[in-house]
Amino acid sequence: MATWANMNLQDAMSPVMEQLSMFHDHTIMILIMITIMISYMMVTLMNNKLINRFLLEGQTIEFVWTMLPAITLIFIALPSLHILYLMDEINKPMLTIKAIGHQWYWSYEYSDFKNIEFDSYMKPTNELENNEFRLLDVDNRVVLPMNTQIRILVTAADVLHSWAMPTLGIKIDATPGRLNQGTMKINRPGISYGQCSEICGTNHSFMPIVIESVPLNNFINWMNKN
């Protein structure tokens, strides 16, 4: 959970988000190395009095400063393509849910086993429990099994919305009249908080998303109760 003065990404709850976090750190380290090297070169050039009045060309240095950026881009591109492959669609998901954006709440449908449908509204402040978060908790959480390949279909009933869950590394646009698809696999139990990431009207900030990941047996018991 992100808190005040926390400069890091939220704790990952899926393999894809773990890879995205490591890729973020990998890229930041490369950028820091480039920044330090360029700063050192600029300071060195400004503080010395070495000149060469007859320098017309330098093929060696031009070759070096052309190849170094190319090699750097390769070190960034390879892990990026690896993550892109991990985020690719799956062919045989074990569970499919559908999220529908409304002004200003989300509704969900479980249609694989039983026809379960419910709306998810943000909890008012006066109804919150001691362990719940203001502006982030909802009355009906999305319960999903952990260690399971899950497909989510996202659409909207009125205007543009966006179903975003930072801890899972997923963000899917909800477009009226169109179904967008995403996949996720939660690798540990817990509660994830997300929000609509598309400005959709006056109450855009008050339609949070809450996912509760539980073991498979607990998920089956929850399905039977509903």
PDB file of C-alpha atoms in Angstrom:
ATOM      1  CA  MET A   1       0.000   0.000   0.000  1.00  0.00           C
ATOM      2  CA  ALA A   2       1.435   3.376  -0.961  1.00  0.00           C
ATOM      3  CA  THR A   3       1.814   5.777   1.977  1.00  0.00           C
ATOM      4  CA  TRP A   4       2.979   9.346   2.510  1.00  0.00           C
ATOM      5  CA  ALA A   5       6.629   9.972   1.576  1.00  0.00           C
ATOM      6  CA  ASN A   6       6.862   6.527  -0.039  1.00  0.00           C
ATOM      7  CA  MET A   7       8.864   6.886  -3.255  1.00  0.00           C
ATOM      8  CA  ASN A   8       8.713   3.201  -4.238  1.00  0.00           C
ATOM      9  CA  LEU A   9       6.162   1.300  -6.272  1.00  0.00           C
ATOM     10  CA  GLN A  10       3.467  -0.621  -4.437  1.00  0.00           C
ATOM     11  CA  ASP A  11       4.302  -4.171  -3.355  1.00  0.00           C
ATOM     12  CA  ALA A  12       3.737  -6.569  -6.241  1.00  0.00           C
ATOM     13  CA  MET A  13       1.059  -9.259  -5.988  1.00  0.00           C
ATOM     14  CA  SER A  14       1.605 -10.868  -9.392  1.00  0.00           C
ATOM     15  CA  PRO A  15       4.601 -12.199 -11.341  1.00  0.00           C
ATOM     16  CA  VAL A  16       4.112  -9.549 -14.030  1.00  0.00           C
ATOM     17  CA  MET A  17       4.258  -6.695 -11.516  1.00  0.00           C
ATOM     18  CA  GLU A  18       7.364  -8.212  -9.922  1.00  0.00           C
ATOM     19  CA  GLN A  19       9.039  -8.191 -13.324  1.00  0.00           C
ATOM     20  CA  LEU A  20       7.868  -4.609 -13.963  1.00  0.00           C
ATOM     21  CA  SER A  21       9.353  -3.485 -10.638  1.00  0.00           C
ATOM     22  CA  MET A  22      12.698  -5.120 -11.426  1.00  0.00           C
ATOM     23  CA  PHE A  23      12.654  -3.623 -14.931  1.00  0.00           C
ATOM     24  CA  HIS A  24      11.984  -0.200 -13.394  1.00  0.00           C
ATOM     25  CA  ASP A  25      15.012  -0.551 -11.087  1.00  0.00           C
ATOM     26  CA  HIS A  26      17.141  -1.878 -13.968  1.00  0.00           C
ATOM     27  CA  THR A  27      16.262   1.092 -16.184  1.00  0.00           C
ATOM     28  CA  ILE A  28      16.744   3.639 -13.390  1.00  0.00           C
ATOM     29  CA  MET A  29      20.260   2.282 -12.738  1.00  0.00           C
ATOM     30  CA  ILE A  30      21.138   2.671 -16.424  1.00  0.00           C
ATOM     31  CA  LEU A  31      19.806   6.239 -16.430  1.00  0.00           C
ATOM     32  CA  ILE A  32      21.795   7.086 -13.298  1.00  0.00           C
ATOM     33  CA  MET A  33      24.988   5.726 -14.870  1.00  0.00           C
ATOM     34  CA  ILE A  34      24.378   7.777 -18.042  1.00  0.00           C
ATOM     35  CA  THR A  35      23.641  10.917 -16.024  1.00  0.00           C
ATOM     36  CA  ILE A  36      26.800  10.564 -13.922  1.00  0.00           C
ATOM     37  CA  MET A  37      28.988   9.891 -16.963  1.00  0.00           C
ATOM     38  CA  ILE A  38      27.613  12.822 -18.998  1.00  0.00           C
ATOM     39  CA  SER A  39      27.833  15.179 -15.992  1.00  0.00           C
ATOM     40  CA  TYR A  40      31.458  14.176 -15.399  1.00  0.00           C
ATOM     41  CA  MET A  41      32.330  14.750 -19.049  1.00  0.00           C
ATOM     42  CA  MET A  42      30.637  18.171 -19.123  1.00  0.00           C
ATOM     43  CA  VAL A  43      32.359  19.335 -15.941  1.00  0.00           C
ATOM     44  CA  THR A  44      35.720  18.055 -17.199  1.00  0.00           C
ATOM     45  CA  LEU A  45      35.338  19.828 -20.542  1.00  0.00           C
ATOM     46  CA  MET A  46      34.392  23.112 -18.911  1.00  0.00           C
ATOM     47  CA  ASN A  47      37.256  23.056 -16.397  1.00  0.00           C
ATOM     48  CA  ASN A  48      40.215  22.236 -18.662  1.00  0.00           C
ATOM     49  CA  LYS A  49      42.033  24.439 -21.140  1.00  0.00           C
ATOM     50  CA  LEU A  50      42.944  21.783 -23.681  1.00  0.00           C
ATOM     51  CA  ILE A  51      42.220  22.767 -27.283  1.00  0.00           C
ATOM     52  CA  ASN A  52      42.942  21.372 -30.730  1.00  0.00           C
ATOM     53  CA  ARG A  53      42.673  24.033 -33.418  1.00  0.00           C
ATOM     54  CA  PHE A  54      43.294  21.576 -36.264  1.00  0.00           C
ATOM     55  CA  LEU A  55      40.794  18.821 -35.345  1.00  0.00           C
ATOM     56  CA  LEU A  56      38.616  18.160 -38.408  1.00  0.00           C
ATOM     57  CA  GLU A  57      37.194  14.705 -37.790  1.00  0.00           C
ATOM     58  CA  GLY A  58      37.338  11.900 -35.261  1.00  0.00           C
ATOM     59  CA  GLN A  59      35.953   8.680 -36.682  1.00  0.00           C
ATOM     60  CA  THR A  60      36.916   6.642 -33.644  1.00  0.00           C
ATOM     61  CA  ILE A  61      35.080   8.808 -31.136  1.00  0.00           C
ATOM     62  CA  GLU A  62      32.080   9.107 -33.474  1.00  0.00           C
ATOM     63  CA  PHE A  63      31.940   5.318 -33.737  1.00  0.00           C
ATOM     64  CA  VAL A  64      32.122   5.000 -29.940  1.00  0.00           C
ATOM     65  CA  TRP A  65      29.385   7.540 -29.183  1.00  0.00           C
ATOM     66  CA  THR A  66      27.163   5.908 -31.799  1.00  0.00           C
ATOM     67  CA  MET A  67      27.633   2.353 -30.526  1.00  0.00           C
ATOM     68  CA  LEU A  68      27.313   3.096 -26.802  1.00  0.00           C
ATOM     69  CA  PRO A  69      23.674   4.333 -27.043  1.00  0.00           C
ATOM     70  CA  ALA A  70      22.824   1.376 -29.289  1.00  0.00           C
ATOM     71  CA  ILE A  71      24.227  -1.096 -26.742  1.00  0.00           C
ATOM     72  CA  THR A  72      22.413   0.718 -23.940  1.00  0.00           C
ATOM     73  CA  LEU A  73      19.114   0.444 -25.820  1.00  0.00           C
ATOM     74  CA  ILE A  74      19.678  -3.298 -26.253  1.00  0.00           C
ATOM     75  CA  PHE A  75      20.103  -3.699 -22.481  1.00  0.00           C
ATOM     76  CA  ILE A  76      16.753  -1.895 -22.017  1.00  0.00           C
ATOM     77  CA  ALA A  77      14.901  -3.558 -24.912  1.00  0.00           C
ATOM     78  CA  LEU A  78      15.611  -7.197 -24.061  1.00  0.00           C
ATOM     79  CA  PRO A  79      13.981  -7.254 -20.586  1.00  0.00           C
ATOM     80  CA  SER A  80      11.187  -5.053 -21.936  1.00  0.00           C
ATOM     81  CA  LEU A  81      10.361  -7.605 -24.645  1.00  0.00           C
ATOM     82  CA  HIS A  82      10.511 -10.378 -22.047  1.00  0.00           C
ATOM     83  CA  ILE A  83       7.870  -8.615 -19.917  1.00  0.00           C
ATOM     84  CA  LEU A  84       5.765  -7.904 -23.004  1.00  0.00           C
ATOM     85  CA  TYR A  85       5.743 -11.636 -23.707  1.00  0.00           C
ATOM     86  CA  LEU A  86       4.692 -12.372 -20.107  1.00  0.00           C
ATOM     87  CA  MET A  87       1.778  -9.939 -20.449  1.00  0.00           C
ATOM     88  CA  ASP A  88       0.522 -11.654 -23.599  1.00  0.00           C
ATOM     89  CA  GLU A  89      -2.963 -13.146 -23.636  1.00  0.00           C
ATOM     90  CA  ILE A  90      -3.550 -16.644 -22.303  1.00  0.00           C
ATOM     91  CA  ASN A  91      -5.555 -19.213 -24.263  1.00  0.00           C
ATOM     92  CA  LYS A  92      -7.176 -21.251 -21.490  1.00  0.00           C
ATOM     93  CA  PRO A  93      -7.951 -19.164 -18.400  1.00  0.00           C
ATOM     94  CA  MET A  94      -9.368 -20.996 -15.396  1.00  0.00           C
ATOM     95  CA  LEU A  95     -11.703 -18.117 -14.503  1.00  0.00           C
ATOM     96  CA  THR A  96     -13.254 -15.216 -16.378  1.00  0.00           C
ATOM     97  CA  ILE A  97     -14.841 -12.159 -14.769  1.00  0.00           C
ATOM     98  CA  LYS A  98     -16.367  -9.092 -16.341  1.00  0.00           C
ATOM     99  CA  ALA A  99     -16.011  -5.545 -14.987  1.00  0.00           C
ATOM    100  CA  ILE A 100     -18.409  -2.834 -16.156  1.00  0.00           C
ATOM    101  CA  GLY A 101     -17.747   0.824 -15.420  1.00  0.00           C
ATOM    102  CA  HIS A 102     -20.621   3.127 -14.523  1.00  0.00           C
ATOM    103  CA  GLN A 103     -20.901   6.696 -13.336  1.00  0.00           C
ATOM    104  CA  TRP A 104     -19.629   6.238 -10.670  1.00  0.00           C
ATOM    105  CA  TYR A 105     -19.206   2.648  -9.544  1.00  0.00           C
ATOM    106  CA  TRP A 106     -18.136  -0.742 -10.879  1.00  0.00           C
ATOM    107  CA  SER A 107     -20.283  -3.806 -11.438  1.00  0.00           C
ATOM    108  CA  TYR A 108     -18.925  -7.339 -11.776  1.00  0.00           C
ATOM    109  CA  GLU A 109     -20.146 -10.578 -13.310  1.00  0.00           C
ATOM    110  CA  TYR A 110     -18.929 -14.124 -12.616  1.00  0.00           C
ATOM    111  CA  SER A 111     -20.455 -16.282 -15.331  1.00  0.00           C
ATOM    112  CA  ASP A 112     -18.210 -19.375 -15.491  1.00  0.00           C
ATOM    113  CA  PHE A 113     -19.740 -21.429 -12.678  1.00  0.00           C
ATOM    114  CA  LYS A 114     -22.678 -19.489 -11.305  1.00  0.00           C
ATOM    115  CA  ASN A 115     -24.338 -16.338 -12.543  1.00  0.00           C
ATOM    116  CA  ILE A 116     -23.066 -14.012  -9.806  1.00  0.00           C
ATOM    117  CA  GLU A 117     -23.518 -10.284 -10.339  1.00  0.00           C
ATOM    118  CA  PHE A 118     -23.012  -7.396  -7.925  1.00  0.00           C
ATOM    119  CA  ASP A 119     -22.257  -3.683  -7.808  1.00  0.00           C
ATOM    120  CA  SER A 120     -19.248  -2.276  -5.986  1.00  0.00           C
ATOM    121  CA  TYR A 121     -19.632   1.194  -4.465  1.00  0.00           C
ATOM    122  CA  MET A 122     -17.150   3.171  -2.427  1.00  0.00           C
ATOM    123  CA  LYS A 123     -17.846   2.948   1.308  1.00  0.00           C
ATOM    124  CA  PRO A 124     -18.903   6.235   2.944  1.00  0.00           C
ATOM    125  CA  THR A 125     -16.582   7.476   5.649  1.00  0.00           C
ATOM    126  CA  ASN A 126     -19.146   6.971   8.416  1.00  0.00           C
ATOM    127  CA  GLU A 127     -19.487   3.251   7.533  1.00  0.00           C
ATOM    128  CA  LEU A 128     -15.788   2.374   7.560  1.00  0.00           C
ATOM    129  CA  GLU A 129     -14.347  -0.150   9.987  1.00  0.00           C
ATOM    130  CA  ASN A 130     -11.161   0.569  11.925  1.00  0.00           C
ATOM    131  CA  ASN A 131      -8.992  -1.431   9.504  1.00  0.00           C
ATOM    132  CA  GLU A 132     -10.436   0.031   6.288  1.00  0.00           C
ATOM    133  CA  PHE A 133      -9.133   2.881   4.153  1.00  0.00           C
ATOM    134  CA  ARG A 134     -11.070   6.060   3.416  1.00  0.00           C
ATOM    135  CA  LEU A 135     -11.852   6.591  -0.290  1.00  0.00           C
ATOM    136  CA  LEU A 136     -10.386   3.172  -1.157  1.00  0.00           C
ATOM    137  CA  ASP A 137     -12.644   0.516   0.383  1.00  0.00           C
ATOM    138  CA  VAL A 138     -15.871  -0.716  -1.191  1.00  0.00           C
ATOM    139  CA  ASP A 139     -18.991  -2.467   0.031  1.00  0.00           C
ATOM    140  CA  ASN A 140     -18.495  -5.523  -2.245  1.00  0.00           C
ATOM    141  CA  ARG A 141     -14.955  -6.679  -2.927  1.00  0.00           C
ATOM    142  CA  VAL A 142     -13.904  -8.715  -5.952  1.00  0.00           C
ATOM    143  CA  VAL A 143     -12.898 -12.110  -4.549  1.00  0.00           C
ATOM    144  CA  LEU A 144     -10.423 -14.039  -6.705  1.00  0.00           C
ATOM    145  CA  PRO A 145      -8.410 -17.243  -6.179  1.00  0.00           C
ATOM    146  CA  MET A 146      -4.642 -16.994  -5.943  1.00  0.00           C
ATOM    147  CA  ASN A 147      -2.249 -18.951  -8.188  1.00  0.00           C
ATOM    148  CA  THR A 148      -4.931 -19.095 -10.892  1.00  0.00           C
ATOM    149  CA  GLN A 149      -4.885 -17.780 -14.451  1.00  0.00           C
ATOM    150  CA  ILE A 150      -7.696 -15.224 -14.600  1.00  0.00           C
ATOM    151  CA  ARG A 151      -9.095 -13.384 -17.602  1.00  0.00           C
ATOM    152  CA  ILE A 152     -10.900 -10.095 -17.045  1.00  0.00           C
ATOM    153  CA  LEU A 153     -13.199  -8.486 -19.590  1.00  0.00           C
ATOM    154  CA  VAL A 154     -13.682  -4.746 -19.173  1.00  0.00           C
ATOM    155  CA  THR A 155     -16.298  -2.461 -20.686  1.00  0.00           C
ATOM    156  CA  ALA A 156     -18.331   0.614 -19.766  1.00  0.00           C
ATOM    157  CA  ALA A 157     -22.015   1.402 -19.710  1.00  0.00           C
ATOM    158  CA  ASP A 158     -21.865   5.172 -20.213  1.00  0.00           C
ATOM    159  CA  VAL A 159     -18.537   7.005 -20.629  1.00  0.00           C
ATOM    160  CA  LEU A 160     -14.856   6.085 -20.774  1.00  0.00           C
ATOM    161  CA  HIS A 161     -13.438   4.492 -17.631  1.00  0.00           C
ATOM    162  CA  SER A 162     -10.221   2.597 -16.889  1.00  0.00           C
ATOM    163  CA  TRP A 163      -9.874  -0.455 -14.645  1.00  0.00           C
ATOM    164  CA  ALA A 164      -6.442  -0.133 -13.007  1.00  0.00           C
ATOM    165  CA  MET A 165      -4.777  -2.250 -10.322  1.00  0.00           C
ATOM    166  CA  PRO A 166      -1.176  -1.111  -9.660  1.00  0.00           C
ATOM    167  CA  THR A 167      -0.167  -4.107  -7.498  1.00  0.00           C
ATOM    168  CA  LEU A 168      -1.048  -6.465 -10.365  1.00  0.00           C
ATOM    169  CA  GLY A 169       0.520  -4.358 -13.109  1.00  0.00           C
ATOM    170  CA  ILE A 170      -2.735  -4.123 -15.034  1.00  0.00           C
ATOM    171  CA  LYS A 171      -4.640  -1.177 -16.537  1.00  0.00           C
ATOM    172  CA  ILE A 172      -7.452  -1.759 -19.029  1.00  0.00           C
ATOM    173  CA  ASP A 173      -9.563   0.911 -20.707  1.00  0.00           C
ATOM    174  CA  ALA A 174     -13.317   0.533 -20.286  1.00  0.00           C
ATOM    175  CA  THR A 175     -14.922   1.707 -23.521  1.00  0.00           C
ATOM    176  CA  PRO A 176     -18.708   1.741 -24.137  1.00  0.00           C
ATOM    177  CA  GLY A 177     -19.695  -0.830 -26.753  1.00  0.00           C
ATOM    178  CA  ARG A 178     -16.354  -2.611 -26.682  1.00  0.00           C
ATOM    179  CA  LEU A 179     -14.860  -5.472 -24.639  1.00  0.00           C
ATOM    180  CA  ASN A 180     -11.216  -5.151 -23.687  1.00  0.00           C
ATOM    181  CA  GLN A 181      -9.405  -8.161 -22.295  1.00  0.00           C
ATOM    182  CA  GLY A 182      -6.619  -8.581 -19.786  1.00  0.00           C
ATOM    183  CA  THR A 183      -5.030 -11.384 -17.818  1.00  0.00           C
ATOM    184  CA  MET A 184      -3.655 -11.649 -14.304  1.00  0.00           C
ATOM    185  CA  LYS A 185      -2.306 -14.195 -11.867  1.00  0.00           C
ATOM    186  CA  ILE A 186      -2.175 -13.323  -8.168  1.00  0.00           C
ATOM    187  CA  ASN A 187       0.623 -15.138  -6.385  1.00  0.00           C
ATOM    188  CA  ARG A 188      -0.162 -14.357  -2.747  1.00  0.00           C
ATOM    189  CA  PRO A 189      -3.203 -13.722  -0.576  1.00  0.00           C
ATOM    190  CA  GLY A 190      -4.129 -10.210   0.409  1.00  0.00           C
ATOM    191  CA  ILE A 191      -6.088  -7.126  -0.565  1.00  0.00           C
ATOM    192  CA  SER A 192      -5.237  -4.937  -3.558  1.00  0.00           C
ATOM    193  CA  TYR A 193      -6.535  -1.414  -4.060  1.00  0.00           C
ATOM    194  CA  GLY A 194      -7.022   0.326  -7.382  1.00  0.00           C
ATOM    195  CA  GLN A 195      -9.018   3.147  -8.912  1.00  0.00           C
ATOM    196  CA  CYS A 196     -10.517   4.337 -12.160  1.00  0.00           C
ATOM    197  CA  SER A 197      -7.675   5.879 -14.177  1.00  0.00           C
ATOM    198  CA  GLU A 198      -9.704   7.738 -16.784  1.00  0.00           C
ATOM    199  CA  ILE A 199     -11.337  11.060 -15.928  1.00  0.00           C
ATOM    200  CA  CYS A 200     -15.000  10.116 -16.229  1.00  0.00           C
ATOM    201  CA  GLY A 201     -16.894  12.928 -14.516  1.00  0.00           C
ATOM    202  CA  THR A 202     -17.376  14.696 -11.216  1.00  0.00           C
ATOM    203  CA  ASN A 203     -17.149  11.562  -9.066  1.00  0.00           C
ATOM    204  CA  HIS A 204     -14.216  10.053 -10.950  1.00  0.00           C
ATOM    205  CA  SER A 205     -12.157   9.918  -7.737  1.00  0.00           C
ATOM    206  CA  PHE A 206     -14.843   7.999  -5.864  1.00  0.00           C
ATOM    207  CA  MET A 207     -15.072   4.694  -7.711  1.00  0.00           C
ATOM    208  CA  PRO A 208     -12.272   2.551  -6.231  1.00  0.00           C
ATOM    209  CA  ILE A 209     -11.498  -1.093  -6.993  1.00  0.00           C
ATOM    210  CA  VAL A 210     -10.729  -3.675  -4.313  1.00  0.00           C
ATOM    211  CA  ILE A 211      -9.543  -7.228  -5.021  1.00  0.00           C
ATOM    212  CA  GLU A 212      -9.327  -9.796  -2.248  1.00  0.00           C
ATOM    213  CA  SER A 213      -7.193 -12.774  -3.219  1.00  0.00           C
ATOM    214  CA  VAL A 214      -7.849 -15.959  -1.263  1.00  0.00           C
ATOM    215  CA  PRO A 215      -6.860 -19.655  -1.511  1.00  0.00           C
ATOM    216  CA  LEU A 216      -8.856 -21.705  -3.995  1.00  0.00           C
ATOM    217  CA  ASN A 217     -10.890 -23.530  -1.301  1.00  0.00           C
ATOM    218  CA  ASN A 218     -11.966 -20.223   0.253  1.00  0.00           C
ATOM    219  CA  PHE A 219     -12.953 -18.943  -3.188  1.00  0.00           C
ATOM    220  CA  ILE A 220     -15.123 -22.032  -3.804  1.00  0.00           C
ATOM    221  CA  ASN A 221     -16.803 -21.526  -0.433  1.00  0.00           C
ATOM    222  CA  TRP A 222     -17.464 -17.885  -1.323  1.00  0.00           C
ATOM    223  CA  MET A 223     -18.976 -18.911  -4.645  1.00  0.00           C
ATOM    224  CA  ASN A 224     -21.274 -21.412  -2.887  1.00  0.00           C
ATOM    225  CA  LYS A 225     -22.496 -18.759  -0.444  1.00  0.00           C
ATOM    226  CA  ASN A 226     -23.470 -16.498  -3.316  1.00  0.00           C
TER     227      ASN A 226
END
